Amino acid sequence: MTANAATAATATETRSRRDPQAGPPPGVLAVVFTALFLAGLVLSTLLAGGDPFPSPFDSTDTVTSYFRDHTGAVRISGALQFAASVPLAIYAATVSARLHKLGVRAPGATIALAGGVLASAFLACSGLVTWVLSRPEVAAHADLVRALQYLAFGLGGPAHVVLLGLLIAGIAVPGLLAGLLPRAFAVAGLTVAAVAELSTLVLLVDGAALLLPVARFAGLLWLIAAGFLLPRRRVRTEG
């Protein structure tokens, strides 16, 4: 009887490891998302001869000359931003499904899904607007370039980062309350999420733009780690 029970437990564990409905590993998805996003930054800078992508707060001459002279770099940047949005959306769906499977019934799992999908959508839109900026016929009009750059920044900056913060918070809160993630790690996630939400201030104060890279890159690292740390199933202890 004991042998049969042990065999059944082993079979159950094997099926759990091979669960076809578990979805792709979220940690790997986060790595792919991060790699595509960073590749857009690095490759566009290299193709532009070392010139960094202009800030929307730079002078009009600086901005228009960059988009006029580096259309190839801008096109790569937009294309890779758009591509990065795909694994982010899959990550959000996979993590939300896993939280539900782990027994999370609080709104956190749904918040993670909503935040991740919207963050992905805003990033995709920012990539498409950036691609539009790479067209020579657009780059010839300074006022149009300025308007589209502000739009691309708003979509890929505060809009994307604030919603990315919701994704992080949606994972960190149930991860903390249900003991699914190490306590210190979950608290760190909540801190990153708070900084991400504060980046809304960019819409009112230009200087708050410094919050964007802090929340973005800290958030990317946190999402990668969370993807690997989040368990596939609850560990039940028998007392």
Coordinates of C-alpha atoms in Angstrom, one line a residue:
M1 CA 0.0 0.0 0.0
T2 CA 2.9 2.3 0.9
A3 CA 4.6 1.5 -2.4
N4 CA 1.4 2.2 -4.3
A5 CA 1.0 5.6 -2.5
A6 CA 4.7 6.5 -3.3
T7 CA 4.2 5.5 -6.9
A8 CA 1.0 7.6 -7.2
A9 CA 2.8 10.6 -5.6
T10 CA 5.7 10.3 -8.0
A11 CA 3.3 10.1 -11.0
T12 CA 1.4 13.2 -9.7
E13 CA 4.7 15.1 -9.4
T14 CA 5.8 14.1 -12.9
R15 CA 2.4 15.2 -14.4
S16 CA 2.8 18.5 -12.5
R17 CA 6.2 19.1 -13.9
R18 CA 4.9 18.3 -17.4
D19 CA 1.6 20.2 -17.1
P20 CA 0.9 21.2 -20.7
Q21 CA -1.4 24.0 -19.4
A22 CA 1.4 25.6 -17.3
G23 CA 2.4 27.9 -20.3
P24 CA 5.8 29.1 -21.2
P25 CA 8.3 29.8 -18.3
P26 CA 7.6 33.4 -17.2
G27 CA 11.2 34.0 -16.3
V28 CA 12.3 33.2 -19.9
L29 CA 9.6 35.5 -21.3
A30 CA 10.8 38.3 -19.1
V31 CA 14.4 37.7 -20.3
V32 CA 13.2 37.8 -23.9
F33 CA 11.2 41.0 -23.3
T34 CA 14.2 42.7 -21.6
A35 CA 16.6 41.5 -24.3
L36 CA 14.4 42.9 -27.1
F37 CA 13.9 46.2 -25.3
L38 CA 17.6 46.7 -24.6
A39 CA 18.6 45.6 -28.1
G40 CA 16.4 48.5 -29.4
L41 CA 18.3 51.0 -27.3
V42 CA 21.8 49.6 -28.1
L43 CA 21.4 49.0 -31.8
S44 CA 19.7 52.3 -32.4
T45 CA 22.6 54.1 -30.7
L46 CA 25.2 52.1 -32.6
L47 CA 23.4 52.8 -36.0
A48 CA 23.3 56.5 -35.1
G49 CA 27.0 56.6 -34.7
G50 CA 26.9 56.8 -30.9
D51 CA 24.3 59.5 -30.8
P52 CA 21.7 58.7 -28.1
F53 CA 18.0 58.8 -28.8
P54 CA 16.9 62.4 -28.2
S55 CA 14.9 63.4 -25.1
P56 CA 11.6 65.2 -25.8
F57 CA 12.9 67.9 -23.7
D58 CA 15.9 68.6 -26.0
S59 CA 15.8 71.6 -28.4
T60 CA 13.8 71.4 -31.5
D61 CA 16.9 71.5 -33.7
T62 CA 18.5 68.6 -31.9
V63 CA 15.3 66.5 -32.1
T64 CA 14.6 67.2 -35.8
S65 CA 18.1 66.7 -36.9
Y66 CA 18.3 63.3 -35.2
F67 CA 15.2 62.0 -36.8
R68 CA 16.2 63.4 -40.2
D69 CA 19.7 62.0 -40.1
H70 CA 19.2 58.6 -38.4
T71 CA 16.1 57.1 -40.0
G72 CA 17.5 53.6 -39.9
A73 CA 18.3 53.8 -36.2
V74 CA 14.8 55.1 -35.4
R75 CA 13.2 52.3 -37.5
I76 CA 15.2 49.6 -35.6
S77 CA 14.2 51.2 -32.3
G78 CA 10.5 51.3 -33.1
A79 CA 10.5 47.8 -34.5
L80 CA 12.2 46.2 -31.5
Q81 CA 10.0 48.1 -29.1
F82 CA 7.0 46.7 -30.9
A83 CA 8.5 43.2 -30.8
A84 CA 9.2 43.5 -27.1
S85 CA 5.5 44.1 -26.4
V86 CA 4.6 40.5 -27.4
P87 CA 6.5 38.5 -24.7
L88 CA 5.4 41.1 -22.1
A89 CA 1.7 40.4 -22.9
I90 CA 2.4 36.6 -22.8
Y91 CA 4.2 37.1 -19.5
A92 CA 1.3 38.9 -17.9
A93 CA -1.2 36.2 -19.1
T94 CA 1.1 33.4 -17.9
V95 CA 1.7 34.9 -14.5
S96 CA -1.9 35.7 -13.9
A97 CA -2.9 32.1 -14.8
R98 CA -0.3 30.7 -12.5
L99 CA -1.4 32.9 -9.6
H100 CA -5.0 31.7 -10.1
K101 CA -3.7 28.1 -10.2
L102 CA -1.8 28.7 -6.9
G103 CA -5.1 29.6 -5.3
V104 CA -5.0 33.4 -5.4
R105 CA -8.5 34.7 -5.4
A106 CA -7.8 38.3 -4.5
P107 CA -7.8 41.0 -7.3
G108 CA -4.0 40.8 -7.5
A109 CA -3.9 38.2 -10.3
T110 CA -6.4 40.2 -12.4
I111 CA -4.5 43.5 -11.7
A112 CA -1.3 41.8 -12.9
L113 CA -3.0 40.7 -16.1
A114 CA -4.6 44.1 -16.8
G115 CA -1.4 46.0 -16.0
G116 CA 0.7 43.8 -18.1
V117 CA -1.6 43.8 -21.1
L118 CA -2.0 47.6 -21.0
A119 CA 1.8 48.1 -20.5
S120 CA 2.3 45.9 -23.6
A121 CA -0.2 47.8 -25.6
F122 CA 1.3 51.2 -24.7
L123 CA 4.8 49.9 -25.6
A124 CA 3.5 48.5 -28.9
C125 CA 1.9 51.9 -29.8
S126 CA 5.0 53.7 -28.8
G127 CA 7.0 51.5 -31.1
L128 CA 4.6 52.1 -34.0
V129 CA 4.7 55.9 -33.5
T130 CA 8.5 55.7 -33.4
W131 CA 8.4 53.7 -36.7
V132 CA 6.3 56.5 -38.2
L133 CA 9.0 58.9 -37.1
S134 CA 11.5 56.9 -39.2
R135 CA 9.8 57.8 -42.5
P136 CA 11.7 60.4 -44.4
E137 CA 8.6 62.2 -45.5
V138 CA 7.6 62.7 -41.8
A139 CA 11.1 63.7 -40.6
A140 CA 11.0 66.6 -43.0
H141 CA 8.3 68.4 -41.0
A142 CA 9.7 69.8 -37.7
D143 CA 6.3 70.4 -36.0
L144 CA 5.1 66.9 -36.9
V145 CA 8.2 65.3 -35.6
R146 CA 7.9 67.2 -32.3
A147 CA 4.3 66.2 -31.9
L148 CA 4.9 62.5 -32.7
Q149 CA 8.0 62.4 -30.4
Y150 CA 5.9 63.6 -27.5
L151 CA 3.3 61.0 -28.3
A152 CA 5.9 58.2 -28.5
F153 CA 7.4 59.4 -25.2
G154 CA 4.1 59.5 -23.5
L155 CA 3.1 56.1 -24.6
G156 CA 6.5 54.4 -24.0
G157 CA 7.4 56.4 -21.0
P158 CA 4.9 57.3 -18.3
A159 CA 2.0 55.3 -19.7
H160 CA 4.0 52.1 -20.2
V161 CA 6.0 52.4 -16.9
V162 CA 2.9 53.2 -14.7
L163 CA 1.1 50.1 -16.1
L164 CA 4.2 48.1 -15.7
G165 CA 4.1 49.1 -12.0
L166 CA 0.6 47.6 -11.8
L167 CA 1.9 44.3 -13.2
I168 CA 4.6 44.2 -10.6
A169 CA 2.2 45.2 -7.8
G170 CA -0.3 42.5 -8.9
I171 CA 2.4 39.9 -8.5
A172 CA 4.1 41.3 -5.4
V173 CA 1.0 41.7 -3.2
P174 CA -0.3 38.1 -3.5
G175 CA 3.3 36.9 -3.5
L176 CA 3.7 38.6 -0.1
L177 CA 0.4 37.8 1.5
A178 CA 0.2 34.2 0.3
G179 CA 3.9 33.5 0.9
L180 CA 4.6 32.7 -2.7
L181 CA 7.7 34.9 -2.9
P182 CA 10.4 35.7 -0.4
R183 CA 9.2 38.5 1.8
A184 CA 12.1 40.9 1.2
F185 CA 11.8 40.3 -2.6
A186 CA 8.0 41.0 -2.6
V187 CA 8.5 44.2 -0.6
A188 CA 11.2 45.3 -3.1
G189 CA 8.6 44.7 -5.8
L190 CA 6.1 47.0 -4.0
T191 CA 8.8 49.7 -3.7
V192 CA 9.5 49.5 -7.5
A193 CA 5.8 49.6 -8.2
A194 CA 5.4 52.7 -6.0
V195 CA 8.2 54.5 -7.9
A196 CA 6.5 53.4 -11.2
E197 CA 3.2 55.0 -10.1
L198 CA 5.0 58.2 -9.0
S199 CA 6.4 58.5 -12.6
T200 CA 2.9 59.9 -13.4
L201 CA 4.4 63.2 -12.2
V202 CA 6.3 63.3 -15.5
L203 CA 3.1 64.6 -17.0
L204 CA 3.2 67.6 -14.7
V205 CA 6.9 68.1 -13.9
D206 CA 9.6 67.5 -16.6
G207 CA 12.2 66.8 -13.9
A208 CA 10.3 63.8 -12.7
A209 CA 11.4 62.0 -15.9
L210 CA 14.3 60.7 -13.8
L211 CA 11.9 58.3 -12.2
L212 CA 11.2 56.6 -15.5
P213 CA 14.5 54.8 -16.0
V214 CA 14.7 53.9 -12.3
A215 CA 11.3 52.2 -12.3
R216 CA 11.7 50.7 -15.8
F217 CA 15.1 49.0 -15.3
A218 CA 14.5 48.0 -11.7
G219 CA 11.1 46.7 -12.8
L220 CA 12.7 44.6 -15.6
L221 CA 15.1 43.0 -13.2
W222 CA 12.3 42.3 -10.7
L223 CA 10.0 40.7 -13.3
I224 CA 12.8 38.4 -14.5
A225 CA 13.5 37.2 -10.9
A226 CA 9.8 36.9 -10.1
G227 CA 9.3 34.8 -13.2
F228 CA 11.8 32.3 -11.9
L229 CA 10.9 32.4 -8.2
L230 CA 7.1 32.1 -8.6
P231 CA 6.3 28.4 -7.8
R232 CA 4.4 26.2 -10.2
R233 CA 2.2 24.8 -7.3
R234 CA 1.6 25.3 -3.7
V235 CA 3.7 23.3 -1.3
R236 CA 1.4 21.8 1.4
T237 CA 2.9 20.8 4.7
E238 CA 1.3 18.0 6.7
G239 CA 1.4 18.4 10.4

